[in-house]
Tab-separated table of C-alpha atoms in Angstrom:
chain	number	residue	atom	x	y	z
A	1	UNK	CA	149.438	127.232	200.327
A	2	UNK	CA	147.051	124.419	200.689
A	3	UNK	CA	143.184	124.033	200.135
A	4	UNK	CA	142.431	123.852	203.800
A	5	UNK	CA	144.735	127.208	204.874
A	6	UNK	CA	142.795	129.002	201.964
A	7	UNK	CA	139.535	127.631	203.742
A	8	UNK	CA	140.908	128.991	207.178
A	9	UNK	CA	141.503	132.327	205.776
A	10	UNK	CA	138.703	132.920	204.227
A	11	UNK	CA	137.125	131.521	207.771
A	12	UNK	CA	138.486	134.012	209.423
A	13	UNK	CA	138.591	136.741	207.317
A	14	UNK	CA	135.536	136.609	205.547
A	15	UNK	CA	134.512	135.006	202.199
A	16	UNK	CA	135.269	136.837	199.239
A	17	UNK	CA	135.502	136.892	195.134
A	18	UNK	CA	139.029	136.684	195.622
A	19	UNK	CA	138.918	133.488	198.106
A	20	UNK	CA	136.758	131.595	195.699
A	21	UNK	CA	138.797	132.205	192.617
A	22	UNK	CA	142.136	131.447	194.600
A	23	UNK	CA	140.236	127.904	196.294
A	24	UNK	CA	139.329	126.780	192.443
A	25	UNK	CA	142.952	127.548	191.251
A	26	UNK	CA	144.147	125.555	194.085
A	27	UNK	CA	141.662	122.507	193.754
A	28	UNK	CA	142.551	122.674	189.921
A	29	UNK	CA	146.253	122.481	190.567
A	30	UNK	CA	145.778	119.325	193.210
A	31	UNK	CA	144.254	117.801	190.336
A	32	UNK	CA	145.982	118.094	187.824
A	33	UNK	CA	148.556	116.848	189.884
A	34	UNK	CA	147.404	114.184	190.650
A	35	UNK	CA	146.560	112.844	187.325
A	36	UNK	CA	150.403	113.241	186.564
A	37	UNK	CA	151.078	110.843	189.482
A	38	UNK	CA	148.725	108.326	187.926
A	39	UNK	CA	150.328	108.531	184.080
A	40	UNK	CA	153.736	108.407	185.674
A	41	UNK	CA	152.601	105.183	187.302
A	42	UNK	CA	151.491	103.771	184.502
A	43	UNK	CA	153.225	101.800	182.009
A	44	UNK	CA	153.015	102.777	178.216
A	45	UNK	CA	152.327	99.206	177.004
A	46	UNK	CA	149.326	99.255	179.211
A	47	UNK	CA	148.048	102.758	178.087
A	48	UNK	CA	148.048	100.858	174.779
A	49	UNK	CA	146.447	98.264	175.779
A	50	UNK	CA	143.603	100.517	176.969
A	51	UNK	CA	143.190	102.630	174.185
A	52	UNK	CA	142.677	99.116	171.971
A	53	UNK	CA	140.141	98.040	174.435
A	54	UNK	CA	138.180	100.890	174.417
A	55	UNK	CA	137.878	101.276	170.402
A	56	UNK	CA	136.776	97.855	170.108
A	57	UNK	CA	133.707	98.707	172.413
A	58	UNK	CA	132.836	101.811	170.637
A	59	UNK	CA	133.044	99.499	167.214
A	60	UNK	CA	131.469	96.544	168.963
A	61	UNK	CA	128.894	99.597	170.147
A	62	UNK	CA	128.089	101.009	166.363
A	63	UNK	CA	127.597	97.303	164.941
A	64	UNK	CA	125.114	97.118	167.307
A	65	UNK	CA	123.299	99.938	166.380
A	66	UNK	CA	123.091	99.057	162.874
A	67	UNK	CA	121.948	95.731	163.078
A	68	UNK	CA	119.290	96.455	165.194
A	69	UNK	CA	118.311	99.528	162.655
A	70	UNK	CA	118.236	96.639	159.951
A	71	UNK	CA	115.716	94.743	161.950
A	72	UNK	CA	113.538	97.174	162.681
A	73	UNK	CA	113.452	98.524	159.612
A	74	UNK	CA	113.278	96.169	157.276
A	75	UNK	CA	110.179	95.947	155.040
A	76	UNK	CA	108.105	92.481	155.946
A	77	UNK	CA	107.846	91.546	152.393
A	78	UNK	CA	111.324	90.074	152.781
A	79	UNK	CA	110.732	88.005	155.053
A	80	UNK	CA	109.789	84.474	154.311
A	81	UNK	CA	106.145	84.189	155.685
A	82	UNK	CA	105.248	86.969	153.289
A	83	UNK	CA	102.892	85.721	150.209
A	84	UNK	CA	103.346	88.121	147.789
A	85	UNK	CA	105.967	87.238	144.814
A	86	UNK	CA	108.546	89.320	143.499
A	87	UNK	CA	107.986	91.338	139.849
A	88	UNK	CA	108.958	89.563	136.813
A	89	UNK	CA	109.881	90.920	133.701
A	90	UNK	CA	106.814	89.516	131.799
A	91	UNK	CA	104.639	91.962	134.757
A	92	UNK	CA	106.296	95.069	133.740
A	93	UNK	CA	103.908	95.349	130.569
A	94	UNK	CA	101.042	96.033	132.956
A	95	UNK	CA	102.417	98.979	134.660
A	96	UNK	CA	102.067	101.340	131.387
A	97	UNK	CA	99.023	101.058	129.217
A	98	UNK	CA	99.046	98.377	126.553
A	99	UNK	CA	97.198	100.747	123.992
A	100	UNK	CA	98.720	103.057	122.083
A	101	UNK	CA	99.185	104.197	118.089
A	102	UNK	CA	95.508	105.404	117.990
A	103	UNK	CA	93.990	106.498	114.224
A	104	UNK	CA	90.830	107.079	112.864
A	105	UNK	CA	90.316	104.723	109.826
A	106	UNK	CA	87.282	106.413	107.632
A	107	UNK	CA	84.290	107.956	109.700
A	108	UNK	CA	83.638	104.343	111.625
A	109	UNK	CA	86.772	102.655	112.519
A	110	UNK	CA	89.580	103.149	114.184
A	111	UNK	CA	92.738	101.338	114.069
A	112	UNK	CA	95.116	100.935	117.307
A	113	UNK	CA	97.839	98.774	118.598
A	114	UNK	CA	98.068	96.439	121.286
A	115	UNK	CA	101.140	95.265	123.479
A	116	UNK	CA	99.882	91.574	124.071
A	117	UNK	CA	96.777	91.458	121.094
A	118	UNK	CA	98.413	93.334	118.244
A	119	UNK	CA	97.226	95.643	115.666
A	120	UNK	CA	93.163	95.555	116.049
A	121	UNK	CA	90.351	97.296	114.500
A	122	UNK	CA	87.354	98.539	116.486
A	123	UNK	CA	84.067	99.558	114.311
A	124	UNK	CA	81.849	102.156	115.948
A	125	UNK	CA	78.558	100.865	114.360
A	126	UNK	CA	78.697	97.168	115.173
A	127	UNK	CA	81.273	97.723	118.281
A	128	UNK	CA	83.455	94.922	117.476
A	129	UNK	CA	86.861	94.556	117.698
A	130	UNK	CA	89.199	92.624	114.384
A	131	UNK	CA	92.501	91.804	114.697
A	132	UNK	CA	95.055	93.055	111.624
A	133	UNK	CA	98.138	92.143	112.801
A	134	UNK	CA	99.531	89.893	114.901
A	135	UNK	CA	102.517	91.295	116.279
A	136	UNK	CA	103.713	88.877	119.337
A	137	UNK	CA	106.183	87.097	116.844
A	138	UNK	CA	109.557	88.282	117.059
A	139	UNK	CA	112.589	87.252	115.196
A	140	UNK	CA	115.968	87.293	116.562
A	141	UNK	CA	119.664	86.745	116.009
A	142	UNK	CA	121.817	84.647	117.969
A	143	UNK	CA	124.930	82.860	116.886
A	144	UNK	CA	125.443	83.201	113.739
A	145	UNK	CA	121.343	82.095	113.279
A	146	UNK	CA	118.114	82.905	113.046
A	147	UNK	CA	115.609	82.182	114.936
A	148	UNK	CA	111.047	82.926	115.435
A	149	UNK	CA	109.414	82.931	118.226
A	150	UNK	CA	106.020	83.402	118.594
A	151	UNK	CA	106.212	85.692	121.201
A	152	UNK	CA	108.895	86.786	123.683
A	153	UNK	CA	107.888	84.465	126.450
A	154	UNK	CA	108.009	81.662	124.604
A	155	UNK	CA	111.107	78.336	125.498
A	156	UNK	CA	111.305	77.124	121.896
A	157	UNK	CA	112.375	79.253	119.449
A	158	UNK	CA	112.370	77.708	115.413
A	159	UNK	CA	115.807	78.206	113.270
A	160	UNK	CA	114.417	79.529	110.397
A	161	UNK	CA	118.075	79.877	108.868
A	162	UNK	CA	120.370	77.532	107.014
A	163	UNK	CA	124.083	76.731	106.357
A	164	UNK	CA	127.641	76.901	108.442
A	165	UNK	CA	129.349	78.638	110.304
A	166	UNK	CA	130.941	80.954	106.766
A	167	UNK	CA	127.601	81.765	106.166
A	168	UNK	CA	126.092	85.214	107.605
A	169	UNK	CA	121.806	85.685	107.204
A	170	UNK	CA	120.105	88.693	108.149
A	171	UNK	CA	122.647	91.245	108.420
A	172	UNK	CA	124.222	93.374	105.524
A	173	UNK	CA	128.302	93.610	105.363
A	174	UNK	CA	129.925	97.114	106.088
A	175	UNK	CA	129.674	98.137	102.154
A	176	UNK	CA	125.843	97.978	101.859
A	177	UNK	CA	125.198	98.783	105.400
A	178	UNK	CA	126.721	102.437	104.624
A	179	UNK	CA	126.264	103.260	100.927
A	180	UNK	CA	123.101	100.888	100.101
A	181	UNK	CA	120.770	100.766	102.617
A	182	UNK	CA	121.752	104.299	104.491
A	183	UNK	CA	122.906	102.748	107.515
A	184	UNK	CA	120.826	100.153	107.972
A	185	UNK	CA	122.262	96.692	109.403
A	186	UNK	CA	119.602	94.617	109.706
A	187	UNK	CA	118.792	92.291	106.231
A	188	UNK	CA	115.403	90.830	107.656
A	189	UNK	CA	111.821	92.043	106.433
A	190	UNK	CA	108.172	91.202	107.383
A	191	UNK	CA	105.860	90.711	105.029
A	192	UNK	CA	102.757	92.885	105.065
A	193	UNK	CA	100.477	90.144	107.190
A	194	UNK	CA	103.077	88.654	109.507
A	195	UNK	CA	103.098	85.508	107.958
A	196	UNK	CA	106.835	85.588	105.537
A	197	UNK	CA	109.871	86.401	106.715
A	198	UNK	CA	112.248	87.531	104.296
A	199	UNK	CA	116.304	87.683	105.265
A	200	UNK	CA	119.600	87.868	102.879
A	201	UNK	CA	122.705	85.439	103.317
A	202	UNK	CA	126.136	85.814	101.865
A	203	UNK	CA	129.124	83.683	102.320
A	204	UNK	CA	131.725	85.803	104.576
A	205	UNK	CA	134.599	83.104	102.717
A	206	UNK	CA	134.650	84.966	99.423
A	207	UNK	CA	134.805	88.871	100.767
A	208	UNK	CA	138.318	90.751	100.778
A	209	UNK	CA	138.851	92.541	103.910
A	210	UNK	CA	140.686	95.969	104.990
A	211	UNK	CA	142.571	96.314	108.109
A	212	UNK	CA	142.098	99.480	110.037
A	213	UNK	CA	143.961	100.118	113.197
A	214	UNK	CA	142.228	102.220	115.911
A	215	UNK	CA	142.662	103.477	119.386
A	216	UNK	CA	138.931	103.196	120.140
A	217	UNK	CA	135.972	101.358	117.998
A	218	UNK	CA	132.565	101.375	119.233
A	219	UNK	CA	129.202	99.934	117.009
A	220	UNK	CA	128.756	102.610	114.845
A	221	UNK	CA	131.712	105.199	114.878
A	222	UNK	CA	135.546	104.129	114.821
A	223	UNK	CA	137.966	106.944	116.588
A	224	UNK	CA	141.679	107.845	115.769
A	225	UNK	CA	142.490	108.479	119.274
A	226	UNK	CA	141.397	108.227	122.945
A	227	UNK	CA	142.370	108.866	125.980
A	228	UNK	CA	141.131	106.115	127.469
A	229	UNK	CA	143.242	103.577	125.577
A	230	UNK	CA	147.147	103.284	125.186
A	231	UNK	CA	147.201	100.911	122.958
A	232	UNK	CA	145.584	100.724	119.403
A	233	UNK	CA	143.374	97.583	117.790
A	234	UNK	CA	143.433	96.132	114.304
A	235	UNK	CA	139.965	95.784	113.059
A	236	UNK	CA	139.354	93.680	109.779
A	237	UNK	CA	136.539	95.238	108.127
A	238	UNK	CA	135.197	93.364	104.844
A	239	UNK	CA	134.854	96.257	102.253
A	240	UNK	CA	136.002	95.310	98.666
A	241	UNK	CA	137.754	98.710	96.926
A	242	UNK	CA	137.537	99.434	93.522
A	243	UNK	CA	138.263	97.011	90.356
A	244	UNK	CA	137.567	94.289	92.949
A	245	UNK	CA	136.681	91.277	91.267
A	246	UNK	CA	135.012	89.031	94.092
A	247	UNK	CA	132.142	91.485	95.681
A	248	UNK	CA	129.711	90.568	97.999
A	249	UNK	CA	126.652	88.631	96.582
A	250	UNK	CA	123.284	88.045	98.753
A	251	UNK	CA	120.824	85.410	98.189
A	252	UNK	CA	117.515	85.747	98.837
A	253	UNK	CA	115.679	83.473	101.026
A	254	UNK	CA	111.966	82.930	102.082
A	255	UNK	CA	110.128	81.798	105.516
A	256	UNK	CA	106.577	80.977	105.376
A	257	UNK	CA	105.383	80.966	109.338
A	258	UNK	CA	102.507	78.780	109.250
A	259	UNK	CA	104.350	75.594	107.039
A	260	UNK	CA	107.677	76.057	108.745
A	261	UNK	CA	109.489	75.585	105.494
A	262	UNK	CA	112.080	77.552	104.056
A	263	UNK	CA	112.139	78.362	100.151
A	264	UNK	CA	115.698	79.976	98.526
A	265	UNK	CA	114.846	82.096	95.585
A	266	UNK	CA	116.071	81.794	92.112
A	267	UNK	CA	116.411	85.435	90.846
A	268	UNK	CA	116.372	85.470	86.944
A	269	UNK	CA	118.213	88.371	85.448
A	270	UNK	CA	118.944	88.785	82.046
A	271	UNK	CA	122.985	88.045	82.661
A	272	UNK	CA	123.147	86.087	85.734
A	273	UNK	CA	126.594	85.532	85.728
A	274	UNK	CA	127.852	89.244	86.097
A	275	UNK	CA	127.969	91.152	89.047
A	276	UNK	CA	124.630	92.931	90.764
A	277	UNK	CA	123.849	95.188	93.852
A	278	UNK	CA	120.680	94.919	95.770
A	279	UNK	CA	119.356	98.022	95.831
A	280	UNK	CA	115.965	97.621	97.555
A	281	UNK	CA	113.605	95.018	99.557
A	282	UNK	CA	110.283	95.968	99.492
A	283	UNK	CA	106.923	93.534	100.031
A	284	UNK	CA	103.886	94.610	98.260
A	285	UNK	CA	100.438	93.628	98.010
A	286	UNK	CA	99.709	92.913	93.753
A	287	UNK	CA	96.353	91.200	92.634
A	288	UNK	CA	95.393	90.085	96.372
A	289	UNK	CA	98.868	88.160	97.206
A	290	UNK	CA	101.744	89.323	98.903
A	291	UNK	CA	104.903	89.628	96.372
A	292	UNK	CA	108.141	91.130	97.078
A	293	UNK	CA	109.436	93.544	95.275
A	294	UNK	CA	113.443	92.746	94.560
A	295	UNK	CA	115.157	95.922	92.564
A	296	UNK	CA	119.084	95.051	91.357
A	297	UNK	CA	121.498	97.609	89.693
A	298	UNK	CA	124.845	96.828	87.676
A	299	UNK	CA	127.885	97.471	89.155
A	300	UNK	CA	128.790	100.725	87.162
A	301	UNK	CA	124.751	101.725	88.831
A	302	UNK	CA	123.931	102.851	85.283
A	303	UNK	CA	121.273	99.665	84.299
A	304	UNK	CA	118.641	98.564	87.097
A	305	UNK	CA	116.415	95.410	86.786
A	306	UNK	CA	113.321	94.981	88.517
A	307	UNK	CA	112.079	91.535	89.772
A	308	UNK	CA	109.082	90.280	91.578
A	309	UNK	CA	109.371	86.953	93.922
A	310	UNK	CA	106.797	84.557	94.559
A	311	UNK	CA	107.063	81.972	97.607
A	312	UNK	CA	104.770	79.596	95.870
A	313	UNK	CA	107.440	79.296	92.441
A	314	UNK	CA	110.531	80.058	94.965
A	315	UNK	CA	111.351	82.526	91.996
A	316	UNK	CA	112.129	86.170	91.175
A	317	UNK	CA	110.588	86.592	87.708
A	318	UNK	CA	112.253	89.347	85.757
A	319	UNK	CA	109.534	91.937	84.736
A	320	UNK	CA	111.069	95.559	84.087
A	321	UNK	CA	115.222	97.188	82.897
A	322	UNK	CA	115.670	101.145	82.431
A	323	UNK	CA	118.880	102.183	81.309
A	324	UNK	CA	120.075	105.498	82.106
A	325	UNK	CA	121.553	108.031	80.011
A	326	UNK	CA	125.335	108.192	79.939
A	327	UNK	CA	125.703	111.329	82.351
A	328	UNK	CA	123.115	109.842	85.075
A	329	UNK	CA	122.604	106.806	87.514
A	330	UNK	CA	120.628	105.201	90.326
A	331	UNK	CA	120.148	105.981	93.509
A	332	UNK	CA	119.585	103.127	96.447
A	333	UNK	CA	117.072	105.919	97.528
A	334	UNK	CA	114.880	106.283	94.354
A	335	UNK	CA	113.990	101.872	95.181
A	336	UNK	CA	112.911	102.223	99.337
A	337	UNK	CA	109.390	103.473	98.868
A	338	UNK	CA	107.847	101.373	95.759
A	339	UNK	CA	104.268	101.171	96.638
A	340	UNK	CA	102.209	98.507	95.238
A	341	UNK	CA	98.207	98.415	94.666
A	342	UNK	CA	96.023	96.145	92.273
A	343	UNK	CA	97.851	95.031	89.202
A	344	UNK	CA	100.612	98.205	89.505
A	345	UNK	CA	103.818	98.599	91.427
A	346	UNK	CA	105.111	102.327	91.682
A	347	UNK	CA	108.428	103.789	92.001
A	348	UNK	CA	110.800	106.330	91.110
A	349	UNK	CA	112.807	106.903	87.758
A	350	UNK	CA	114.236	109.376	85.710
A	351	UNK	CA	112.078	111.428	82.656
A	352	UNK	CA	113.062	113.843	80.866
A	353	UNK	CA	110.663	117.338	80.929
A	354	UNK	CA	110.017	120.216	78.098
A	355	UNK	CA	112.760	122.429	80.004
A	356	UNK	CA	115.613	120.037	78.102
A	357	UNK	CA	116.341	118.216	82.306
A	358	UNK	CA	115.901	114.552	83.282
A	359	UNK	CA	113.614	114.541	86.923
A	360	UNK	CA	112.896	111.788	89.084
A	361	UNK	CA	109.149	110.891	88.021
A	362	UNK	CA	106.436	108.500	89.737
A	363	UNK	CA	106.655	105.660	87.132
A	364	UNK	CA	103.502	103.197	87.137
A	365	UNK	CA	104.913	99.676	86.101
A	366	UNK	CA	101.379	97.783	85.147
A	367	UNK	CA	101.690	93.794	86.026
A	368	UNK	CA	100.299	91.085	83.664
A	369	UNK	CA	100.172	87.366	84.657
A	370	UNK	CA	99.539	84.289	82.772
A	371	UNK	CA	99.093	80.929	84.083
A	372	UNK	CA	98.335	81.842	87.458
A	373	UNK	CA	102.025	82.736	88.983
A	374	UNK	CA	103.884	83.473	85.453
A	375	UNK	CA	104.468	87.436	85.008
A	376	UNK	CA	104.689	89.292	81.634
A	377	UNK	CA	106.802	92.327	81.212
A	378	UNK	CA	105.641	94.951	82.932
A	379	UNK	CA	104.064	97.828	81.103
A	380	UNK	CA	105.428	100.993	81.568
A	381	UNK	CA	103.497	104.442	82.005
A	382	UNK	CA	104.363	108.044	84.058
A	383	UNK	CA	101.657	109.897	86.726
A	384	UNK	CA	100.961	113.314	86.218
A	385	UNK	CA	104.046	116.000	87.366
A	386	UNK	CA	106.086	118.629	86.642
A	387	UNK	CA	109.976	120.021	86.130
A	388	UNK	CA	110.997	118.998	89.726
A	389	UNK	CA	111.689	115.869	91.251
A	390	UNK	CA	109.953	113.427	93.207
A	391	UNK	CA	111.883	112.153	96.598
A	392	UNK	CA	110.102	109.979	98.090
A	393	UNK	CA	106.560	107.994	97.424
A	394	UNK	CA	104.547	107.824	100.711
A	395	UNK	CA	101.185	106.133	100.057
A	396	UNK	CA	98.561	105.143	97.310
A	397	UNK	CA	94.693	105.202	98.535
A	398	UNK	CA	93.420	102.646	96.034
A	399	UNK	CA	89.656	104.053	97.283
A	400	UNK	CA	90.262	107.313	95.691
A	401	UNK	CA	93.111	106.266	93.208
A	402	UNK	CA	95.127	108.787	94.916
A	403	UNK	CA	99.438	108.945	95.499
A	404	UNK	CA	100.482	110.920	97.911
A	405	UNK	CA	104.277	111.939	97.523
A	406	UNK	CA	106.797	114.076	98.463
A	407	UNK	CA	108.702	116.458	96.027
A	408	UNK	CA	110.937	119.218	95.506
A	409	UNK	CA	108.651	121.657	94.123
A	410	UNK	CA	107.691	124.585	93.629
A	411	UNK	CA	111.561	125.019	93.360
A	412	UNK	CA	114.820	122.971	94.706
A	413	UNK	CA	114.639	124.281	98.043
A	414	UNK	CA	111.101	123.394	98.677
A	415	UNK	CA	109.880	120.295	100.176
A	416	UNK	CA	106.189	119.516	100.161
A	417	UNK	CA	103.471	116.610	100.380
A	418	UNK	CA	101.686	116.299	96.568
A	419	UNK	CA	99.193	114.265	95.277
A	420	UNK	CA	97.763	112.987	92.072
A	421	UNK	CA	95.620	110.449	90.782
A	422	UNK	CA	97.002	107.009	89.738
A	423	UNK	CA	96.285	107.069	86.559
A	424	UNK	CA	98.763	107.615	83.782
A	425	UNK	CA	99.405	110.812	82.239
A	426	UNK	CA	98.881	110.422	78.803
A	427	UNK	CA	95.407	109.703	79.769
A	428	UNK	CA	95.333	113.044	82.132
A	429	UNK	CA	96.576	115.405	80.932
A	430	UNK	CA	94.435	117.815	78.596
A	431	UNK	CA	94.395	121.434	77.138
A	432	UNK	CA	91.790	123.939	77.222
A	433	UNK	CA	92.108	126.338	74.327
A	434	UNK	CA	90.133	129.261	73.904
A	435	UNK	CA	90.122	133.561	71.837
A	436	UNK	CA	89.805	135.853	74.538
A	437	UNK	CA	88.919	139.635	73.200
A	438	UNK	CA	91.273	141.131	70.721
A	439	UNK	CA	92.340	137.884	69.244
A	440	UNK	CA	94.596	136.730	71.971
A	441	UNK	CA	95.041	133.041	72.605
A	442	UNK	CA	94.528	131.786	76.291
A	443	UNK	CA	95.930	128.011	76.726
A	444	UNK	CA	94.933	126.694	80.233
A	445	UNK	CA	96.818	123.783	80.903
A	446	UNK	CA	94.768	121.283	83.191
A	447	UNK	CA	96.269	118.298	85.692
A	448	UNK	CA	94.835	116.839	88.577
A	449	UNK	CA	98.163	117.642	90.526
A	450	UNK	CA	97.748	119.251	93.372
A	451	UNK	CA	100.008	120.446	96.412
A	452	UNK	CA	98.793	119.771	99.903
């Protein structure tokens, strides 16, 4: 049946439901036949052909789309009439504040630091501002070197360091890194106003090295195994072992900023030609001048020697030796917080207490000179204390002749902050002795030791 008999029909008879639906299945089948007629006409090369055609438009299409997006959205400060300059790394300072490290110093001071000025002092009263420390200079290793700049800005750095390309300065080898200086790599050290550099050098030629092999090594941790890696790497570590004749020996060298001129000191130990660690660096501030503090130990640890350098003499005059007894040694630890103040330079050693035991004890070592940079022996003297030991010596206010340190006290598993006056204990310490009622003797013992 055709479309225009079902129109006649349904002329005749009278439209219906029935005549529509049956008209739409008819006009439907016409179609879809005559699509078929047009696919069957058409050759499959060309339907290709099409099909290419048309998904290069709708590409073509999207391409468009998204370069116009990109220039209608892109900010104007790209383009090139725009006056504005891009951010530099010397502008990033000024999007934090430069001040921070804020303290009161006394009732009318206080004492702050300053990203592009330093350390400064501002005084309440007269509302001025003094600059402490300059502290724009940085020091820096590159190649094998190094170098000062006096700030980070700056296009001509100064070598400060000396010697070729066997030579290593500011950094410590594997074996002090770990079991001298607790992890600490870097050999360089500021003096208290900025203006000395001191760094250590040691000839890499004469060290005995260990190979380790390793799936995965990384700056501070090496790794038996990782998955990331199939294949292991050697590693040639310089660590002497034990009854190791050639061990690692540092030389101390000096940097003045303001001459430029580099100084090497001459340490003078009582036997120069046997074998010494470094077991601390510290600079200190004795009669008005800047000294550093040099502390050495034997190699069985058992005998330490004390020496003071002066930049001036380009020497480290010997001034103190304790010898331990034959069940005890030193500790790299007891030599990293020697304070200095006035003629005096404090730090930690062993004493032994009425309870029959050997503590570690704040000992006062008082410096004599003679001849303007030539140092006497040192004088030797203990600050008040107790039966515990003393771990750590954080500061000496010479205004109240007051140390403040930290001990193990009351008892071993108590840490607290102490302090006691500077002054030796054999001129402290005193008894009060007294009868009470009924004959019995009352002994107060009296020390200026107190716990904070």
């Amino acid at each position: 049946m055709t479309l225009l008999n079902e129109y006649l029909n349904c002329s005749i008879f009278g439209w219906s439901r029935k005549c529509f639906a049956q008209i739409r299945v008819i006009n439907m089948r016409q179609q879809l036949a005559l699509v078929g007629k047009e696919f069957d006409n058409v050759d499959p090369q060309e339907r290709d052909w099409k099909g290419v055609v048309i998904a290069l438009v709708v590409i073509m299409f999207i391409c468009l789309v998204i370069a116009c997006a990109v220039f209608l959205f892109a900010p104007m400060s790209l383009t090139v009439s725009d006056p504005r300059t891009p951010i530099k790394l010397s502008n990033m300072s000024r999007l934090r504040s430069p001040i921070y490290d804020v303290r009161w110093s006394g009732t009318d001071s206080i004492i702050y630091e300053d990203i592009t000025k330093g350390v400064l002092r501002f005084d309440i009263n007269t509302v001025k501002t003094d600059t402490l420390l300059d502290t724009r200079a940085t020091v820096f290793w590159q190649g094998g070197h190094i170098y000062y700049s006096d700030s980070a800005e700056s296009v001509k750095p100064v070598q400060i360091s000396e010697g070729g390309p066997n030579w290593e300065h500011g950094i410590f080898d594997w074996m002090y890194e770990e079991e001298i200086f607790g992890r600490q790599s870097k050999a360089v050290w500021w003096s208290l106003s900025g203006d000395k550099i001191v760094y250590l050098s040691h000839e890499k030629s004469k060290e005995k090295s260990i190979t380790l092999v390793s799936l995965n090594h990384t700056a501070n941790f090496i790794f038996s195994y990782s998955r990331r890696e199939s294949y292991p790497h050697t590693l040639e570590l310089p660590y002497p072992k034990t009854h190791e004749k050639h061990l690692p020996t540092y030389v101390i060298k000096m940097w003045d900023k303001n001459l430029r001129t580099l100084k090497q000191m001459d340490v003078q130990l009582r036997d120069s030609t046997a074998f010494h660690y470094l077991y601390g660096v510290r600079w200190v501030m004795l009669n008005g001048k800047e000294r550093l503090v040099a502390s050495w130990a034997n190699r069985l640890q058992n005998h330490v020697s004390v020496t003071i350098c002066d930049y001036d003499t380009a020497m480290c005059s010997l001034v103190f030796e304790h010898k331990y007894d034959a069940d005890k040694w030193a500790e790299p630890s007891d030599f990293s917080s020697i304070l200095g103040s006035g003629d005096a330079i404090y730090m930690l050693l062993p004493r032994a207490q009425s309870d029959g035991n050997s503590y570690q004890q704040i000992a006062k070592l008082l410096i004599e000179m003679e001849n303007g940079n030539d140092f006497k022996w040192a004088k030797l003297s203990y600050l008040s204390a107790g039966n515990f030991d003393v771990t750590k010596l954080e500061a000496f206010d010479r205004a109240t002749d007051t140390m403040y340190f930290t001990a193990a006290a009351p008892s071993p598993g108590n840490h607290h902050l102490f302090a006691t006056k500077g002054t030796s204990v054999d001129n402290e310490r005193y008894m009060d002795m007294c009868f009470m009622p009924f004959q019995k003797l009352y002994i107060s013992n009296k020390s200026d030791r107190r716990q904070l």
